[in-house]
């Protein structure tokens, strides 16, 4: 086998710095695995490597240069190499070196909690010890040195056997450990100085098995510890240590089965106290007596023994608490009195007095307890102060008592207990606990309707802790009770600012982010209970802004909305709009909160969004006189609905909300001065475009034969674009005309919108009117009034207003409209409005006169003749107009003849 690699690795380790040795150690450790199975080859170089590695570890024992595990691995390698190069007849020196290395390596692995690895080396050590002993026995010359050497072998063997016992215990092999320890005990007669060592080792085994709840094994090892300790008094570990082992034995019996091993437990603890009387032993005896259900007389005897043995006050008080926990309240109270008397002159008497007071209160003897407290208060100011810990315990007790009375609504009694606590504070003392105490007192005064005293108490609290949200809450409650709206609002603002930071609960030391929000919620509730709605709403608003609890925020928002809705129901028409303005921001906040919450489930988000959506919708319906509010509510309703999973019903609601919002935007524009708010038209167009998308989705999922949405959307879009002077308006009109069933009313409305200032689209207007007139004429029954109106508008738009507009195509178009008018009159001459006939007559005559002035005589004669043709359709006015017009018409004809003749002569 090639051993050069070990030499190289050893040299490398010796040269490496500690920071770089890990890799070499791991390499060495992996190389020696399985080496024990190889044939042994004496090699001086390999032995030298083993010694060098061993010495390297020894030099690192001081300090924590390398870890325990690294030391164990290097020793493992060194020991393995040493055994690998063992000769057939090793010298005594070589064997002793093997024993040293194997035993220490085994011990090292035990310290690393690796008993399996330790076992191998401990067995090697035992074998080497046997070899050494065999050599020594073969010499058996009876010399002193030989006898001494055999004694050293036995000492080493005892140590190794004890290590093997420890390894067996850690692996749960108790029977093996017992066998190893028995061999050690057998050797104690020859090695008495190891008595204490073995006794302590058994005690440690007892502790280990006790911690593993192996009670039977633990009792064995505890007993062995005591038994071994008594084998040689001179070299025993001492009575204190022996008593400690016996107390462990008693404790194991106590926890194993006290009823079954009652006598053994008492015997063990009694023996322990006999060996070495201690506080822990006396206390353990009381524990055992209590657990076994012993009578009070037996326990009383044990308690008296404690007092006679001058145990410390702390142990006496622990015993009192133990008696209380075991339902021996009367005995605890009796012993408490005895303790107080026994330690009457002790500077720590206060702790006993406080515990005695606690017992009095538990037994319902409040009056006697109060007397004792008052005695302590008197002593506090006459040089008999409690220790800080005892005083702290007393404060906790007093506050707990006060809190219970407060919860039971015994406010005067609660105040008295708080006042006891206050008695221990100096005037002008600044301390957080004093601030809390004064706040609690102020709360009691508030409940007792003693407002001025509450103000004094909270003023003191603010001196100690001015930034307490709880102090501001009490100030708020005082302001509400005094109906001081301004002061209450200031307190709410202060609480809102403080709510942005985590707040410690007034009743616990835990920090909670919800405490401040809970206080604001309580503030709102308190104001409502005192019929101050405006103040309550301010508190709820602050809660919504500052709380991180989404459920709490939505509850507050719902409460705010309900409060406003209640006010709206009870308000006049004038105040309704004011309250709707109050409601709108809450709904906007709800939209923001629902949109931002990432931790809500789909169901929660849908529930909240739907609730506020319905409120927004219903509120919009209350805004008939205010289109801007109506628009805002409908937009909110649509935005909230978008946060819900889509379904046909919801889409219908979205469509209607958008339609109503667009209509409201147009109405706002119409009411604006000089039509200046063009942004309203832009908003209307945006709403219309979104509505188109929603409507397309709806139509794809079903049929809506009677739904007017197509018509309304086109009408609203036409109005918005025509007012914006948008060239796309013509496309909108074309879309209207392409509808299957175009409504004449819609066309007439479009015509009117096309000419409604600031819009001016006469061509679009006439186009719409022509289609409308055509549709009217196709109806089974002619609507005379609407046809007349269409013709009237067409003629009005086509009449030339000046010389520049007199063109042949204009006159032709106008003539056609007049012919339409005549055909309508002819269809119902008796029903056609007379004044409308007169208007047609007048406009035709004026057109003829205009043409006459322009020397267009044939045309002039034509138009004047047309005007004359309307006279026969007049009824009551026919005679008068016939007389007037006939003369004028004759005069015009004469002038036309002369003009024509002159015109011919000039030619």
PDB file of C-alpha atoms in Angstrom, residues 715-861:
ATOM      1  CA  UNK A 715     -78.245  61.016 -30.827  1.00  0.00           C
ATOM      2  CA  UNK A 716     -75.927  61.848 -27.896  1.00  0.00           C
ATOM      3  CA  UNK A 717     -72.856  61.367 -30.050  1.00  0.00           C
ATOM      4  CA  UNK A 718     -74.294  63.610 -32.777  1.00  0.00           C
ATOM      5  CA  UNK A 719     -75.010  66.373 -30.279  1.00  0.00           C
ATOM      6  CA  UNK A 720     -71.543  66.191 -28.695  1.00  0.00           C
ATOM      7  CA  UNK A 721     -69.714  66.182 -32.026  1.00  0.00           C
ATOM      8  CA  UNK A 722     -71.855  68.821 -33.647  1.00  0.00           C
ATOM      9  CA  UNK A 723     -71.242  71.169 -30.667  1.00  0.00           C
ATOM     10  CA  UNK A 724     -67.524  70.486 -30.907  1.00  0.00           C
ATOM     11  CA  UNK A 725     -67.627  71.217 -34.644  1.00  0.00           C
ATOM     12  CA  UNK A 726     -66.226  67.715 -35.169  1.00  0.00           C
ATOM     13  CA  UNK A 727     -66.085  66.666 -38.854  1.00  0.00           C
ATOM     14  CA  UNK A 728     -67.015  63.109 -37.817  1.00  0.00           C
ATOM     15  CA  UNK A 729     -70.543  64.379 -37.255  1.00  0.00           C
ATOM     16  CA  UNK A 730     -71.423  63.515 -40.875  1.00  0.00           C
ATOM     17  CA  UNK A 731     -70.408  59.892 -40.236  1.00  0.00           C
ATOM     18  CA  UNK A 732     -72.696  59.825 -37.197  1.00  0.00           C
ATOM     19  CA  UNK A 733     -75.644  61.041 -39.324  1.00  0.00           C
ATOM     20  CA  UNK A 734     -74.898  58.396 -41.932  1.00  0.00           C
ATOM     21  CA  UNK A 735     -74.982  55.788 -39.174  1.00  0.00           C
ATOM     22  CA  UNK A 736     -78.416  57.048 -38.106  1.00  0.00           C
ATOM     23  CA  UNK A 737     -79.744  56.888 -41.633  1.00  0.00           C
ATOM     24  CA  UNK A 738     -78.497  53.292 -41.957  1.00  0.00           C
ATOM     25  CA  UNK A 739     -80.659  52.115 -39.067  1.00  0.00           C
ATOM     26  CA  UNK A 740     -83.417  49.675 -40.018  1.00  0.00           C
ATOM     27  CA  UNK A 741     -86.210  51.698 -38.445  1.00  0.00           C
ATOM     28  CA  UNK A 742     -85.173  55.312 -38.377  1.00  0.00           C
ATOM     29  CA  UNK A 743     -87.362  57.358 -36.066  1.00  0.00           C
ATOM     30  CA  UNK A 744     -88.672  60.619 -37.571  1.00  0.00           C
ATOM     31  CA  UNK A 745     -88.535  62.297 -34.167  1.00  0.00           C
ATOM     32  CA  UNK A 746     -84.865  61.434 -33.920  1.00  0.00           C
ATOM     33  CA  UNK A 747     -84.237  62.948 -37.369  1.00  0.00           C
ATOM     34  CA  UNK A 748     -86.121  66.106 -36.440  1.00  0.00           C
ATOM     35  CA  UNK A 749     -84.067  66.329 -33.201  1.00  0.00           C
ATOM     36  CA  UNK A 750     -80.842  65.883 -35.166  1.00  0.00           C
ATOM     37  CA  UNK A 751     -81.940  68.612 -37.549  1.00  0.00           C
ATOM     38  CA  UNK A 752     -82.598  70.942 -34.649  1.00  0.00           C
ATOM     39  CA  UNK A 753     -79.234  70.111 -33.018  1.00  0.00           C
ATOM     40  CA  UNK A 754     -77.404  70.761 -36.268  1.00  0.00           C
ATOM     41  CA  UNK A 755     -78.523  74.396 -36.183  1.00  0.00           C
ATOM     42  CA  UNK A 756     -78.555  74.932 -32.396  1.00  0.00           C
ATOM     43  CA  UNK A 757     -75.841  77.472 -31.501  1.00  0.00           C
ATOM     44  CA  UNK A 758     -72.896  77.217 -31.476  1.00  0.00           C
ATOM     45  CA  UNK A 759     -73.476  74.506 -34.090  1.00  0.00           C
ATOM     46  CA  UNK A 760     -74.201  75.550 -37.677  1.00  0.00           C
ATOM     47  CA  UNK A 761     -74.584  72.644 -40.102  1.00  0.00           C
ATOM     48  CA  UNK A 762     -77.453  73.667 -42.476  1.00  0.00           C
ATOM     49  CA  UNK A 763     -76.673  70.959 -45.022  1.00  0.00           C
ATOM     50  CA  UNK A 764     -76.828  68.215 -42.368  1.00  0.00           C
ATOM     51  CA  UNK A 765     -79.990  69.780 -41.016  1.00  0.00           C
ATOM     52  CA  UNK A 766     -81.689  69.746 -44.413  1.00  0.00           C
ATOM     53  CA  UNK A 767     -80.545  66.191 -45.097  1.00  0.00           C
ATOM     54  CA  UNK A 768     -82.121  65.003 -41.877  1.00  0.00           C
ATOM     55  CA  UNK A 769     -85.319  66.975 -42.573  1.00  0.00           C
ATOM     56  CA  UNK A 770     -85.657  65.608 -46.098  1.00  0.00           C
ATOM     57  CA  UNK A 771     -85.394  62.021 -44.827  1.00  0.00           C
ATOM     58  CA  UNK A 772     -87.849  62.789 -42.049  1.00  0.00           C
ATOM     59  CA  UNK A 773     -90.324  64.351 -44.529  1.00  0.00           C
ATOM     60  CA  UNK A 774     -89.959  61.374 -46.831  1.00  0.00           C
ATOM     61  CA  UNK A 775     -90.715  58.999 -43.961  1.00  0.00           C
ATOM     62  CA  UNK A 776     -93.710  61.066 -42.878  1.00  0.00           C
ATOM     63  CA  UNK A 777     -95.174  60.899 -46.357  1.00  0.00           C
ATOM     64  CA  UNK A 778     -94.877  57.094 -46.338  1.00  0.00           C
ATOM     65  CA  UNK A 779     -97.009  56.782 -43.235  1.00  0.00           C
ATOM     66  CA  UNK A 780    -100.588  55.481 -43.699  1.00  0.00           C
ATOM     67  CA  UNK A 781    -101.908  58.611 -42.040  1.00  0.00           C
ATOM     68  CA  UNK A 782    -100.155  61.845 -42.769  1.00  0.00           C
ATOM     69  CA  UNK A 783     -99.060  63.868 -39.725  1.00  0.00           C
ATOM     70  CA  UNK A 784     -99.900  67.291 -41.123  1.00  0.00           C
ATOM     71  CA  UNK A 785     -98.311  69.351 -38.351  1.00  0.00           C
ATOM     72  CA  UNK A 786     -94.956  67.572 -38.401  1.00  0.00           C
ATOM     73  CA  UNK A 787     -94.810  67.529 -42.213  1.00  0.00           C
ATOM     74  CA  UNK A 788     -95.605  71.230 -42.230  1.00  0.00           C
ATOM     75  CA  UNK A 789     -92.864  71.833 -39.705  1.00  0.00           C
ATOM     76  CA  UNK A 790     -90.308  69.914 -41.782  1.00  0.00           C
ATOM     77  CA  UNK A 791     -91.198  71.854 -44.934  1.00  0.00           C
ATOM     78  CA  UNK A 792     -91.172  75.107 -43.028  1.00  0.00           C
ATOM     79  CA  UNK A 793     -87.648  74.413 -41.752  1.00  0.00           C
ATOM     80  CA  UNK A 794     -86.406  73.308 -45.173  1.00  0.00           C
ATOM     81  CA  UNK A 795     -87.769  76.471 -46.824  1.00  0.00           C
ATOM     82  CA  UNK A 796     -86.387  78.673 -44.076  1.00  0.00           C
ATOM     83  CA  UNK A 797     -82.918  77.140 -44.441  1.00  0.00           C
ATOM     84  CA  UNK A 798     -83.050  77.465 -48.269  1.00  0.00           C
ATOM     85  CA  UNK A 799     -84.399  81.012 -48.619  1.00  0.00           C
ATOM     86  CA  UNK A 800     -81.781  83.358 -50.055  1.00  0.00           C
ATOM     87  CA  UNK A 801     -80.925  86.031 -47.527  1.00  0.00           C
ATOM     88  CA  UNK A 802     -79.072  88.265 -49.930  1.00  0.00           C
ATOM     89  CA  UNK A 803     -78.022  88.945 -53.496  1.00  0.00           C
ATOM     90  CA  UNK A 804     -75.048  86.551 -53.266  1.00  0.00           C
ATOM     91  CA  UNK A 805     -77.260  83.582 -52.417  1.00  0.00           C
ATOM     92  CA  UNK A 806     -79.577  83.955 -55.422  1.00  0.00           C
ATOM     93  CA  UNK A 807     -78.403  81.101 -57.567  1.00  0.00           C
ATOM     94  CA  UNK A 808     -80.328  78.832 -59.924  1.00  0.00           C
ATOM     95  CA  UNK A 809     -79.750  75.623 -57.933  1.00  0.00           C
ATOM     96  CA  UNK A 810     -80.794  77.360 -54.710  1.00  0.00           C
ATOM     97  CA  UNK A 811     -84.000  78.585 -56.297  1.00  0.00           C
ATOM     98  CA  UNK A 812     -84.681  75.188 -57.777  1.00  0.00           C
ATOM     99  CA  UNK A 813     -84.233  73.465 -54.393  1.00  0.00           C
ATOM    100  CA  UNK A 814     -86.444  76.070 -52.760  1.00  0.00           C
ATOM    101  CA  UNK A 815     -89.112  75.650 -55.476  1.00  0.00           C
ATOM    102  CA  UNK A 816     -89.186  71.908 -54.846  1.00  0.00           C
ATOM    103  CA  UNK A 817     -89.841  72.495 -51.140  1.00  0.00           C
ATOM    104  CA  UNK A 818     -92.729  74.845 -52.056  1.00  0.00           C
ATOM    105  CA  UNK A 819     -94.168  72.191 -54.280  1.00  0.00           C
ATOM    106  CA  UNK A 820     -93.965  69.800 -51.291  1.00  0.00           C
ATOM    107  CA  UNK A 821     -95.822  72.390 -49.240  1.00  0.00           C
ATOM    108  CA  UNK A 822     -98.546  72.741 -51.886  1.00  0.00           C
ATOM    109  CA  UNK A 823     -98.962  68.955 -52.094  1.00  0.00           C
ATOM    110  CA  UNK A 824     -99.333  68.771 -48.311  1.00  0.00           C
ATOM    111  CA  UNK A 825    -101.914  71.592 -48.342  1.00  0.00           C
ATOM    112  CA  UNK A 826    -103.782  69.944 -51.159  1.00  0.00           C
ATOM    113  CA  UNK A 827    -103.960  66.687 -49.177  1.00  0.00           C
ATOM    114  CA  UNK A 828    -105.762  68.423 -46.301  1.00  0.00           C
ATOM    115  CA  UNK A 829    -106.686  71.988 -47.215  1.00  0.00           C
ATOM    116  CA  UNK A 830    -109.039  72.477 -44.280  1.00  0.00           C
ATOM    117  CA  UNK A 831    -106.557  71.225 -41.671  1.00  0.00           C
ATOM    118  CA  UNK A 832    -103.440  73.042 -42.824  1.00  0.00           C
ATOM    119  CA  UNK A 833    -102.670  75.956 -40.478  1.00  0.00           C
ATOM    120  CA  UNK A 834    -103.739  79.267 -42.026  1.00  0.00           C
ATOM    121  CA  UNK A 835    -100.823  81.208 -40.530  1.00  0.00           C
ATOM    122  CA  UNK A 836     -98.407  78.684 -42.002  1.00  0.00           C
ATOM    123  CA  UNK A 837    -100.033  79.247 -45.429  1.00  0.00           C
ATOM    124  CA  UNK A 838     -99.659  83.001 -44.956  1.00  0.00           C
ATOM    125  CA  UNK A 839     -95.941  82.518 -44.025  1.00  0.00           C
ATOM    126  CA  UNK A 840     -95.370  80.482 -47.213  1.00  0.00           C
ATOM    127  CA  UNK A 841     -97.164  83.123 -49.274  1.00  0.00           C
ATOM    128  CA  UNK A 842     -95.130  85.960 -47.806  1.00  0.00           C
ATOM    129  CA  UNK A 843     -91.742  84.225 -48.262  1.00  0.00           C
ATOM    130  CA  UNK A 844     -92.545  83.292 -51.888  1.00  0.00           C
ATOM    131  CA  UNK A 845     -93.674  86.905 -52.659  1.00  0.00           C
ATOM    132  CA  UNK A 846     -90.510  88.351 -51.064  1.00  0.00           C
ATOM    133  CA  UNK A 847     -88.381  85.997 -53.104  1.00  0.00           C
ATOM    134  CA  UNK A 848     -90.158  87.240 -56.278  1.00  0.00           C
ATOM    135  CA  UNK A 849     -89.551  90.872 -55.289  1.00  0.00           C
ATOM    136  CA  UNK A 850     -85.846  90.097 -54.642  1.00  0.00           C
ATOM    137  CA  UNK A 851     -85.558  88.572 -58.093  1.00  0.00           C
ATOM    138  CA  UNK A 852     -87.384  91.568 -59.598  1.00  0.00           C
ATOM    139  CA  UNK A 853     -84.806  93.882 -58.003  1.00  0.00           C
ATOM    140  CA  UNK A 854     -82.116  91.820 -59.634  1.00  0.00           C
ATOM    141  CA  UNK A 855     -83.791  92.187 -63.075  1.00  0.00           C
ATOM    142  CA  UNK A 856     -84.526  88.472 -63.196  1.00  0.00           C
ATOM    143  CA  UNK A 857     -88.016  89.171 -64.487  1.00  0.00           C
ATOM    144  CA  UNK A 858     -89.142  85.723 -65.617  1.00  0.00           C
ATOM    145  CA  UNK A 859     -88.111  84.254 -62.257  1.00  0.00           C
ATOM    146  CA  UNK A 860     -89.695  87.152 -60.428  1.00  0.00           C
ATOM    147  CA  UNK A 861     -92.989  86.625 -62.227  1.00  0.00           C
TER     148      UNK A 861
END
